[in-house]
Short mmCIF file of N, CA and C in Angstrom, two decimals:
data_model
loop_
_atom_site.label_atom_id
_atom_site.label_comp_id
_atom_site.label_asym_id
_atom_site.label_seq_id
_atom_site.Cartn_x
_atom_site.Cartn_y
_atom_site.Cartn_z
N MET A 685 -106.77 0.14 9.54
CA MET A 685 -106.45 -0.86 10.77
C MET A 685 -106.28 -1.76 10.01
N ILE A 686 -105.44 -2.96 10.40
CA ILE A 686 -105.23 -4.07 10.01
C ILE A 686 -105.87 -5.14 10.43
N THR A 687 -106.52 -6.32 9.72
CA THR A 687 -107.11 -6.87 10.41
C THR A 687 -106.49 -8.79 9.85
N ASN A 688 -107.19 -9.89 10.82
CA ASN A 688 -106.50 -10.88 10.59
C ASN A 688 -106.26 -11.75 9.18
N ALA A 689 -107.58 -10.31 7.75
CA ALA A 689 -107.26 -10.54 6.84
C ALA A 689 -105.79 -10.41 5.86
N TYR A 690 -104.47 -9.34 6.85
CA TYR A 690 -104.20 -8.96 6.34
C TYR A 690 -102.94 -10.34 6.77
N PHE A 691 -102.76 -10.92 7.62
CA PHE A 691 -102.05 -11.87 8.08
C PHE A 691 -102.10 -13.30 6.82
N ASP A 692 -103.80 -13.36 6.82
CA ASP A 692 -103.52 -14.68 5.82
C ASP A 692 -103.65 -14.33 3.94
N LYS A 693 -103.81 -12.94 4.33
CA LYS A 693 -103.32 -12.83 2.58
C LYS A 693 -101.66 -12.30 2.46
N HIS A 694 -100.93 -12.30 3.60
CA HIS A 694 -99.06 -11.80 3.66
C HIS A 694 -98.56 -13.15 4.07
N ILE A 695 -98.79 -13.66 4.38
CA ILE A 695 -98.25 -15.31 4.69
C ILE A 695 -99.24 -16.52 4.28
N TYR A 696 -98.67 -17.13 3.19
CA TYR A 696 -98.77 -18.40 1.84
C TYR A 696 -98.50 -19.56 2.27
N LYS A 697 -98.75 -20.59 1.70
CA LYS A 697 -97.64 -21.36 1.13
C LYS A 697 -97.57 -21.40 -0.37
N ILE A 698 -96.56 -21.77 -0.97
CA ILE A 698 -95.96 -22.09 -2.01
C ILE A 698 -94.49 -23.03 -1.82
N ASP A 699 -95.43 -24.69 -2.65
CA ASP A 699 -94.96 -25.70 -2.15
C ASP A 699 -94.84 -26.50 -0.69
N GLU A 700 -95.24 -25.75 -0.05
CA GLU A 700 -95.42 -25.71 1.59
C GLU A 700 -94.25 -25.35 1.82
N VAL A 701 -94.26 -23.96 1.27
CA VAL A 701 -92.82 -23.37 1.98
C VAL A 701 -93.91 -22.26 2.52
N ILE A 702 -93.74 -21.99 3.47
CA ILE A 702 -94.29 -20.51 3.96
C ILE A 702 -93.29 -19.40 3.21
N VAL A 703 -94.56 -18.47 3.01
CA VAL A 703 -94.02 -16.72 2.24
C VAL A 703 -94.75 -16.09 2.74
N LYS A 704 -93.52 -14.99 3.29
CA LYS A 704 -93.84 -13.42 3.69
C LYS A 704 -93.40 -12.66 3.57
N PRO A 705 -94.22 -11.96 2.43
CA PRO A 705 -92.90 -10.61 1.69
C PRO A 705 -93.47 -9.12 2.57
N PHE A 706 -92.42 -9.53 3.38
CA PHE A 706 -91.60 -8.60 4.58
C PHE A 706 -91.45 -6.97 3.94
N GLU A 707 -91.03 -7.53 2.67
CA GLU A 707 -90.37 -6.40 1.81
C GLU A 707 -91.13 -5.24 0.97
N ALA A 708 -92.42 -5.51 1.80
CA ALA A 708 -93.95 -3.86 1.33
C ALA A 708 -93.40 -2.69 1.14
N SER A 709 -93.58 -1.69 0.09
CA SER A 709 -93.45 -0.34 0.22
C SER A 709 -94.05 -0.07 1.62
N LYS A 710 -95.03 -0.39 2.07
CA LYS A 710 -95.52 0.87 2.78
C LYS A 710 -95.25 0.28 4.57
N PRO A 711 -94.68 0.87 5.14
CA PRO A 711 -94.25 0.56 6.52
C PRO A 711 -95.38 -0.10 7.06
N LEU A 712 -94.72 -0.62 8.16
CA LEU A 712 -96.22 -1.30 8.69
C LEU A 712 -95.84 -0.61 10.37
N ILE A 713 -96.83 -0.93 11.71
CA ILE A 713 -95.95 -0.88 13.17
C ILE A 713 -97.44 -1.33 13.21
N PHE A 714 -96.65 -2.35 14.61
CA PHE A 714 -98.26 -2.98 15.76
C PHE A 714 -97.35 -1.99 16.89
N HIS A 715 -98.75 -2.04 17.22
CA HIS A 715 -99.39 0.02 17.82
C HIS A 715 -99.76 -0.73 19.15
N ASN A 716 -99.58 0.05 20.41
CA ASN A 716 -100.84 -0.22 21.27
C ASN A 716 -101.48 1.07 21.68
N PRO A 717 -102.27 1.49 21.10
CA PRO A 717 -102.48 3.21 21.31
C PRO A 717 -102.92 3.36 22.50
N ASN A 718 -102.37 2.63 23.53
CA ASN A 718 -102.42 3.13 25.53
C ASN A 718 -101.33 2.96 25.39
N CYS A 719 -100.63 2.87 25.06
CA CYS A 719 -98.62 2.84 25.36
C CYS A 719 -98.20 4.46 24.50
N GLY A 720 -97.60 5.35 25.27
CA GLY A 720 -97.21 6.33 24.69
C GLY A 720 -96.10 5.83 24.46
N THR A 721 -95.22 5.08 24.45
CA THR A 721 -93.86 5.06 23.10
C THR A 721 -94.74 4.34 21.98
N SER A 722 -95.17 3.62 21.88
CA SER A 722 -95.97 3.14 20.30
C SER A 722 -96.69 4.86 20.23
N ARG A 723 -97.62 5.55 20.24
CA ARG A 723 -98.41 6.09 20.34
C ARG A 723 -96.46 7.55 19.78
N ASN A 724 -96.11 8.13 20.84
CA ASN A 724 -94.75 8.01 19.77
C ASN A 724 -93.88 8.33 18.86
N THR A 725 -93.64 6.82 18.67
CA THR A 725 -93.40 5.93 17.60
C THR A 725 -94.22 6.24 16.54
N LEU A 726 -95.42 5.76 16.38
CA LEU A 726 -96.53 6.49 15.47
C LEU A 726 -96.41 7.81 14.90
N ALA A 727 -96.39 8.96 15.65
CA ALA A 727 -96.43 10.19 15.49
C ALA A 727 -94.61 10.65 14.66
N ILE A 728 -94.25 9.87 15.42
CA ILE A 728 -92.80 10.61 14.68
C ILE A 728 -92.19 9.82 13.03
N MET A 729 -93.21 8.62 12.72
CA MET A 729 -93.66 8.44 12.11
C MET A 729 -94.37 8.86 10.62
N LYS A 730 -95.89 9.80 10.95
CA LYS A 730 -96.18 10.82 10.53
C LYS A 730 -95.55 11.92 10.18
N ALA A 731 -95.26 12.21 11.29
CA ALA A 731 -94.33 13.42 11.61
C ALA A 731 -93.13 13.40 9.98
N SER A 732 -93.20 12.08 9.71
CA SER A 732 -91.58 12.28 8.59
C SER A 732 -92.18 11.69 7.12
N GLY A 733 -93.71 11.69 7.33
CA GLY A 733 -94.20 11.92 5.72
C GLY A 733 -94.72 10.33 5.73
N GLU A 734 -94.50 9.71 6.49
CA GLU A 734 -94.73 7.93 6.29
C GLU A 734 -96.38 7.80 7.03
N GLN A 735 -97.20 6.88 6.06
CA GLN A 735 -98.97 6.35 6.61
C GLN A 735 -98.92 5.18 6.80
N PRO A 736 -98.36 4.24 7.77
CA PRO A 736 -98.19 3.49 8.47
C PRO A 736 -99.18 2.12 8.04
N ASP A 737 -99.01 1.40 7.48
CA ASP A 737 -100.66 0.18 8.13
C ASP A 737 -99.75 0.29 9.48
N ILE A 738 -101.12 0.38 10.22
CA ILE A 738 -101.59 -0.03 11.39
C ILE A 738 -101.94 -1.16 12.49
N VAL A 739 -100.94 -2.28 13.07
CA VAL A 739 -101.98 -3.51 13.25
C VAL A 739 -101.95 -2.94 15.16
N GLU A 740 -103.16 -2.57 15.33
CA GLU A 740 -103.46 -2.87 16.72
C GLU A 740 -103.55 -4.41 17.12
N TYR A 741 -101.65 -4.99 17.70
CA TYR A 741 -101.56 -6.31 17.96
C TYR A 741 -101.92 -6.59 19.28
N LEU A 742 -102.71 -5.78 19.93
CA LEU A 742 -103.95 -7.34 21.20
C LEU A 742 -105.31 -6.93 20.57
N LYS A 743 -105.86 -6.57 19.65
CA LYS A 743 -106.69 -7.00 19.06
C LYS A 743 -106.79 -8.02 17.64
N THR A 744 -105.28 -7.76 16.68
CA THR A 744 -104.86 -8.63 15.69
C THR A 744 -103.48 -9.06 15.83
N PRO A 745 -103.56 -10.32 16.68
CA PRO A 745 -101.97 -10.54 16.88
C PRO A 745 -101.54 -11.20 15.88
N PRO A 746 -100.18 -11.27 15.75
CA PRO A 746 -99.31 -11.86 14.31
C PRO A 746 -99.80 -13.13 14.67
N THR A 747 -99.98 -14.20 13.70
CA THR A 747 -99.57 -15.59 13.65
C THR A 747 -98.17 -16.19 14.16
N ARG A 748 -97.91 -16.92 14.73
CA ARG A 748 -97.00 -17.79 15.15
C ARG A 748 -95.88 -17.44 13.85
N ASP A 749 -95.75 -18.35 12.57
CA ASP A 749 -94.90 -18.01 11.67
C ASP A 749 -94.69 -16.48 11.72
N TYR A 750 -95.28 -15.39 11.55
CA TYR A 750 -94.97 -14.23 11.51
C TYR A 750 -94.61 -14.14 12.39
N LEU A 751 -94.72 -14.33 13.27
CA LEU A 751 -93.68 -13.34 14.89
C LEU A 751 -92.53 -13.93 14.47
N VAL A 752 -92.06 -15.04 14.23
CA VAL A 752 -91.11 -15.85 13.92
C VAL A 752 -90.56 -15.16 13.17
N GLU A 753 -90.71 -14.74 11.91
CA GLU A 753 -89.78 -14.24 11.39
C GLU A 753 -89.79 -12.59 11.53
N LEU A 754 -90.83 -11.70 12.52
CA LEU A 754 -90.23 -10.74 12.68
C LEU A 754 -88.99 -10.62 13.52
N LEU A 755 -89.19 -11.65 14.43
CA LEU A 755 -87.60 -11.65 15.53
C LEU A 755 -86.51 -12.25 14.78
N THR A 756 -86.58 -12.79 13.06
CA THR A 756 -85.64 -13.05 12.92
C THR A 756 -85.15 -12.10 12.09
N LYS A 757 -86.81 -11.47 11.72
CA LYS A 757 -85.78 -9.89 10.35
C LYS A 757 -85.19 -8.64 12.06
N MET A 758 -85.54 -8.81 12.78
CA MET A 758 -84.86 -7.75 14.31
C MET A 758 -84.51 -8.47 14.86
N ALA A 759 -83.30 -9.56 14.35
CA ALA A 759 -82.39 -10.10 14.66
C ALA A 759 -81.80 -9.84 16.53
N ILE A 760 -83.61 -10.56 16.82
CA ILE A 760 -83.36 -10.67 18.57
C ILE A 760 -84.07 -12.04 18.91
N PRO A 761 -83.50 -12.52 20.33
CA PRO A 761 -84.34 -13.43 20.69
C PRO A 761 -85.32 -13.69 20.98
N PRO A 762 -86.50 -14.19 21.79
CA PRO A 762 -87.84 -14.16 21.73
C PRO A 762 -87.42 -13.21 23.37
N ARG A 763 -86.70 -13.99 23.89
CA ARG A 763 -87.08 -12.90 25.37
C ARG A 763 -86.82 -11.66 25.09
N GLU A 764 -86.45 -11.57 24.16
CA GLU A 764 -85.53 -9.28 24.39
C GLU A 764 -87.04 -9.06 24.19
N LEU A 765 -88.00 -9.54 22.94
CA LEU A 765 -89.32 -9.15 22.32
C LEU A 765 -90.53 -9.41 23.78
N LEU A 766 -89.89 -10.20 24.71
CA LEU A 766 -91.17 -10.33 25.76
C LEU A 766 -91.06 -9.17 26.99
N ARG A 767 -92.57 -8.98 26.92
CA ARG A 767 -93.07 -7.93 27.75
C ARG A 767 -92.83 -8.37 29.00
N SER A 768 -92.25 -8.55 29.99
CA SER A 768 -91.57 -9.11 31.34
C SER A 768 -92.59 -7.94 32.52
N LYS A 769 -92.44 -7.32 32.50
CA LYS A 769 -93.89 -6.32 33.27
C LYS A 769 -94.85 -6.91 33.63
N GLU A 770 -95.22 -7.54 32.47
CA GLU A 770 -96.59 -7.76 32.49
C GLU A 770 -96.67 -9.11 33.50
N PRO A 771 -97.92 -8.86 34.46
CA PRO A 771 -98.21 -10.18 35.93
C PRO A 771 -98.30 -11.09 34.84
N ILE A 772 -98.66 -11.85 34.27
CA ILE A 772 -98.92 -12.84 32.94
C ILE A 772 -97.35 -13.53 33.22
N CYS A 773 -96.20 -12.54 32.80
CA CYS A 773 -95.08 -13.24 32.39
C CYS A 773 -95.00 -14.51 33.71
N LYS A 774 -94.46 -13.41 34.44
CA LYS A 774 -94.25 -13.64 36.60
C LYS A 774 -95.81 -15.31 36.39
N GLU A 775 -96.82 -14.93 36.43
CA GLU A 775 -97.70 -16.35 36.69
C GLU A 775 -97.06 -17.68 35.67
N LEU A 776 -97.03 -16.88 34.88
CA LEU A 776 -96.96 -18.68 33.47
C LEU A 776 -94.75 -18.99 34.05
N GLY A 777 -94.68 -18.47 34.50
CA GLY A 777 -93.07 -18.62 35.04
C GLY A 777 -92.31 -18.73 33.60
N LEU A 778 -92.94 -17.35 33.20
CA LEU A 778 -91.94 -17.02 31.90
C LEU A 778 -90.51 -16.33 32.21
N ASP A 779 -90.13 -15.86 33.29
CA ASP A 779 -89.14 -15.04 33.73
C ASP A 779 -87.97 -15.97 34.24
N ASN A 780 -88.51 -16.84 34.27
CA ASN A 780 -87.57 -17.88 34.14
C ASN A 780 -86.34 -18.52 33.34
N ALA A 781 -85.27 -18.18 32.88
CA ALA A 781 -84.49 -18.57 32.33
C ALA A 781 -84.57 -19.67 31.22
N SER A 782 -85.16 -20.89 32.27
CA SER A 782 -84.78 -22.07 31.72
C SER A 782 -85.94 -22.11 30.38
N VAL A 783 -86.82 -21.72 30.68
CA VAL A 783 -87.60 -21.27 29.02
C VAL A 783 -86.98 -21.14 28.16
N SER A 784 -87.80 -21.90 27.59
CA SER A 784 -87.10 -22.69 25.43
C SER A 784 -88.35 -20.97 24.96
N ASP A 785 -87.14 -20.85 23.86
CA ASP A 785 -87.81 -19.47 23.12
C ASP A 785 -88.95 -20.28 22.16
N ASP A 786 -88.75 -21.04 22.05
CA ASP A 786 -90.55 -21.82 21.89
C ASP A 786 -91.46 -21.42 22.44
N GLN A 787 -90.94 -21.63 24.30
CA GLN A 787 -92.25 -21.46 25.13
C GLN A 787 -92.48 -20.36 24.77
N LEU A 788 -91.71 -19.41 24.62
CA LEU A 788 -92.16 -18.04 24.91
C LEU A 788 -92.65 -17.33 24.25
N ILE A 789 -92.40 -17.81 22.84
CA ILE A 789 -93.55 -17.77 21.47
C ILE A 789 -94.71 -17.99 21.54
N ASP A 790 -94.72 -19.24 22.23
CA ASP A 790 -96.70 -19.87 22.09
C ASP A 790 -96.72 -18.89 23.30
N ALA A 791 -96.10 -18.52 24.48
CA ALA A 791 -96.96 -17.87 25.19
C ALA A 791 -97.14 -15.91 24.88
N MET A 792 -96.51 -15.82 24.56
CA MET A 792 -96.56 -13.99 23.11
C MET A 792 -97.62 -14.22 22.39
N ILE A 793 -98.22 -15.47 21.43
CA ILE A 793 -98.62 -16.44 20.05
C ILE A 793 -100.72 -15.85 21.66
N ALA A 794 -100.19 -16.98 22.43
CA ALA A 794 -102.02 -17.11 23.76
C ALA A 794 -101.87 -16.13 24.52
N HIS A 795 -100.71 -15.10 24.29
CA HIS A 795 -101.15 -13.90 25.65
C HIS A 795 -100.65 -12.61 24.75
N PRO A 796 -100.94 -11.85 23.78
CA PRO A 796 -100.11 -10.48 22.81
C PRO A 796 -99.73 -9.83 23.71
N ILE A 797 -100.46 -9.62 24.79
CA ILE A 797 -99.56 -8.76 25.69
C ILE A 797 -98.84 -8.77 26.23
N LEU A 798 -97.66 -9.66 25.83
CA LEU A 798 -97.26 -9.96 26.30
C LEU A 798 -95.72 -10.01 25.27
N ILE A 799 -96.00 -9.48 24.07
CA ILE A 799 -94.83 -8.51 23.11
C ILE A 799 -95.33 -7.15 23.23
N ASN A 800 -93.75 -7.51 23.33
CA ASN A 800 -93.37 -5.66 23.52
C ASN A 800 -93.30 -4.60 22.27
N ARG A 801 -93.75 -3.86 22.15
CA ARG A 801 -94.50 -2.65 21.43
C ARG A 801 -93.75 -1.55 21.58
N PRO A 802 -93.82 -0.44 20.45
CA PRO A 802 -93.83 -0.74 19.45
C PRO A 802 -93.02 -1.40 18.56
N ILE A 803 -93.23 -2.19 17.39
CA ILE A 803 -92.84 -3.05 16.42
C ILE A 803 -92.73 -1.92 15.21
N VAL A 804 -92.06 -2.04 14.59
CA VAL A 804 -91.60 -1.22 13.39
C VAL A 804 -90.88 -2.15 12.11
N VAL A 805 -92.04 -1.87 10.57
CA VAL A 805 -90.99 -2.92 9.94
C VAL A 805 -91.27 -1.91 8.48
N THR A 806 -90.19 -1.42 8.13
CA THR A 806 -90.16 -0.69 6.36
C THR A 806 -89.39 -1.38 5.32
N ASP A 807 -89.18 -0.69 4.24
CA ASP A 807 -87.91 -1.44 3.34
C ASP A 807 -86.50 -1.49 4.23
N LYS A 808 -86.18 -0.82 5.45
CA LYS A 808 -84.79 -0.41 5.95
C LYS A 808 -84.66 -1.82 6.83
N GLY A 809 -85.84 -2.49 7.14
CA GLY A 809 -85.80 -3.28 8.40
C GLY A 809 -86.99 -3.32 9.38
N ALA A 810 -86.64 -3.71 10.37
CA ALA A 810 -87.05 -4.03 11.47
C ALA A 810 -87.12 -3.96 12.51
N ALA A 811 -87.70 -3.45 13.51
CA ALA A 811 -87.18 -3.15 14.87
C ALA A 811 -88.26 -2.68 15.86
N LEU A 812 -87.32 -3.51 17.05
CA LEU A 812 -88.71 -3.11 18.67
C LEU A 812 -87.91 -1.19 19.10
N CYS A 813 -89.35 -0.99 18.82
CA CYS A 813 -88.55 1.29 18.63
C CYS A 813 -88.94 1.70 19.98
N ARG A 814 -88.00 0.73 21.20
CA ARG A 814 -88.07 1.23 22.39
C ARG A 814 -86.83 1.48 22.84
N PRO A 815 -86.49 2.87 22.98
CA PRO A 815 -87.03 4.20 23.16
C PRO A 815 -87.94 4.63 21.74
N SER A 816 -88.65 5.05 21.62
CA SER A 816 -89.59 6.10 20.40
C SER A 816 -88.44 5.96 19.14
N GLU A 817 -87.16 6.43 19.71
CA GLU A 817 -86.57 7.64 18.57
C GLU A 817 -85.60 6.63 17.64
N ARG A 818 -86.21 5.09 18.24
CA ARG A 818 -85.33 4.06 17.29
C ARG A 818 -85.81 4.02 15.73
N VAL A 819 -87.48 4.67 15.56
CA VAL A 819 -87.58 4.28 14.45
C VAL A 819 -86.95 5.49 13.66
N PHE A 820 -86.31 6.48 13.90
CA PHE A 820 -85.77 7.21 12.83
C PHE A 820 -84.81 6.39 11.83
N ASP A 821 -84.11 5.37 12.54
CA ASP A 821 -82.87 4.89 11.51
C ASP A 821 -83.56 3.77 10.55
N LEU A 822 -85.41 3.95 10.95
CA LEU A 822 -86.13 2.64 9.44
C LEU A 822 -86.39 3.55 8.50
N LEU A 823 -86.47 4.88 9.03
CA LEU A 823 -87.08 5.81 7.97
C LEU A 823 -86.66 6.70 7.17
N ASN A 824 -86.92 6.81 5.57
CA ASN A 824 -86.34 6.88 4.50
C ASN A 824 -85.73 8.46 4.73
N THR A 825 -86.97 9.81 5.08
CA THR A 825 -86.72 10.83 5.11
C THR A 825 -87.39 11.24 6.54
N PRO A 826 -86.42 10.89 7.39
CA PRO A 826 -87.07 11.27 9.18
C PRO A 826 -86.51 12.59 9.35
N VAL A 827 -87.80 13.01 10.40
CA VAL A 827 -87.78 14.29 10.47
C VAL A 827 -86.50 14.89 11.93
N SER A 828 -85.98 15.99 11.48
CA SER A 828 -84.70 16.23 12.11
C SER A 828 -84.73 16.02 13.79
N SER A 829 -86.44 16.58 14.42
CA SER A 829 -86.09 16.80 15.04
C SER A 829 -87.84 16.16 15.83
N PHE A 830 -88.61 16.04 17.21
CA PHE A 830 -89.79 15.56 17.50
C PHE A 830 -89.60 16.02 18.76
N THR A 831 -91.27 16.11 19.25
CA THR A 831 -91.22 16.14 20.57
C THR A 831 -92.37 15.29 20.71
N LYS A 832 -92.11 14.59 22.18
CA LYS A 832 -93.05 13.43 22.80
C LYS A 832 -93.98 14.10 23.20
N GLU A 833 -94.61 13.07 23.44
CA GLU A 833 -95.91 13.72 24.38
C GLU A 833 -95.43 14.10 25.69
N ASP A 834 -94.47 13.52 26.35
CA ASP A 834 -93.98 14.69 27.70
C ASP A 834 -92.93 15.62 27.62
N GLY A 835 -93.09 16.28 26.48
CA GLY A 835 -92.78 16.92 26.03
C GLY A 835 -90.78 17.16 25.92
N GLU A 836 -90.11 16.11 25.94
CA GLU A 836 -89.25 15.51 25.51
C GLU A 836 -89.13 16.02 23.98
N VAL A 837 -87.79 16.80 23.88
CA VAL A 837 -87.38 17.02 22.08
C VAL A 837 -86.21 16.47 22.10
N ILE A 838 -86.78 15.50 20.74
CA ILE A 838 -85.12 14.55 20.40
C ILE A 838 -85.05 15.03 19.01
N HIS A 839 -83.67 14.56 18.63
CA HIS A 839 -83.33 14.90 17.53
C HIS A 839 -82.45 14.02 16.68
N TYR A 840 -82.85 14.41 15.65
CA TYR A 840 -82.26 12.77 14.87
C TYR A 840 -80.88 13.02 14.57
N GLY A 841 -79.88 12.16 14.15
CA GLY A 841 -78.57 12.70 13.46
C GLY A 841 -77.81 14.15 14.85
N GLN A 842 -77.93 13.86 15.58
CA GLN A 842 -76.93 14.96 16.14
C GLN A 842 -76.88 13.91 18.12
N PRO A 843 -75.83 14.62 18.52
CA PRO A 843 -75.36 13.78 19.37
C PRO A 843 -75.95 14.16 20.70
#
């Protein structure tokens, strides 16, 4: 399991420039073991032969810089990563369209439950894997089919 030491080790300054080596050889998943989509995504990765580093992001949230880098790598705005179903989202007024990207990021850092999951990072890119089959495109050797926890069978590369 990843701890804060992971982020300390992987985010550092060289001549005041933040460096984050996202091109690591080992896949990474920001995971919530209580989430079925997250469990399915992790299971697909393992069935495909991957042994990812697992970040239980509610216990070990990313730093602000790392979250910004994830958003950049995924090419999505913060609002797309916001878990708007959480009661705290409405309590903080984050459902208001006038809330800035910086305010959303700050809220996600202060309340990691607001970060949607699972997020997967591999040498092929990064994505919010909702639905879980989105992870197939990030894997080097994805399985051709997989049965989710609910019994649904998904196939990779087939219509």
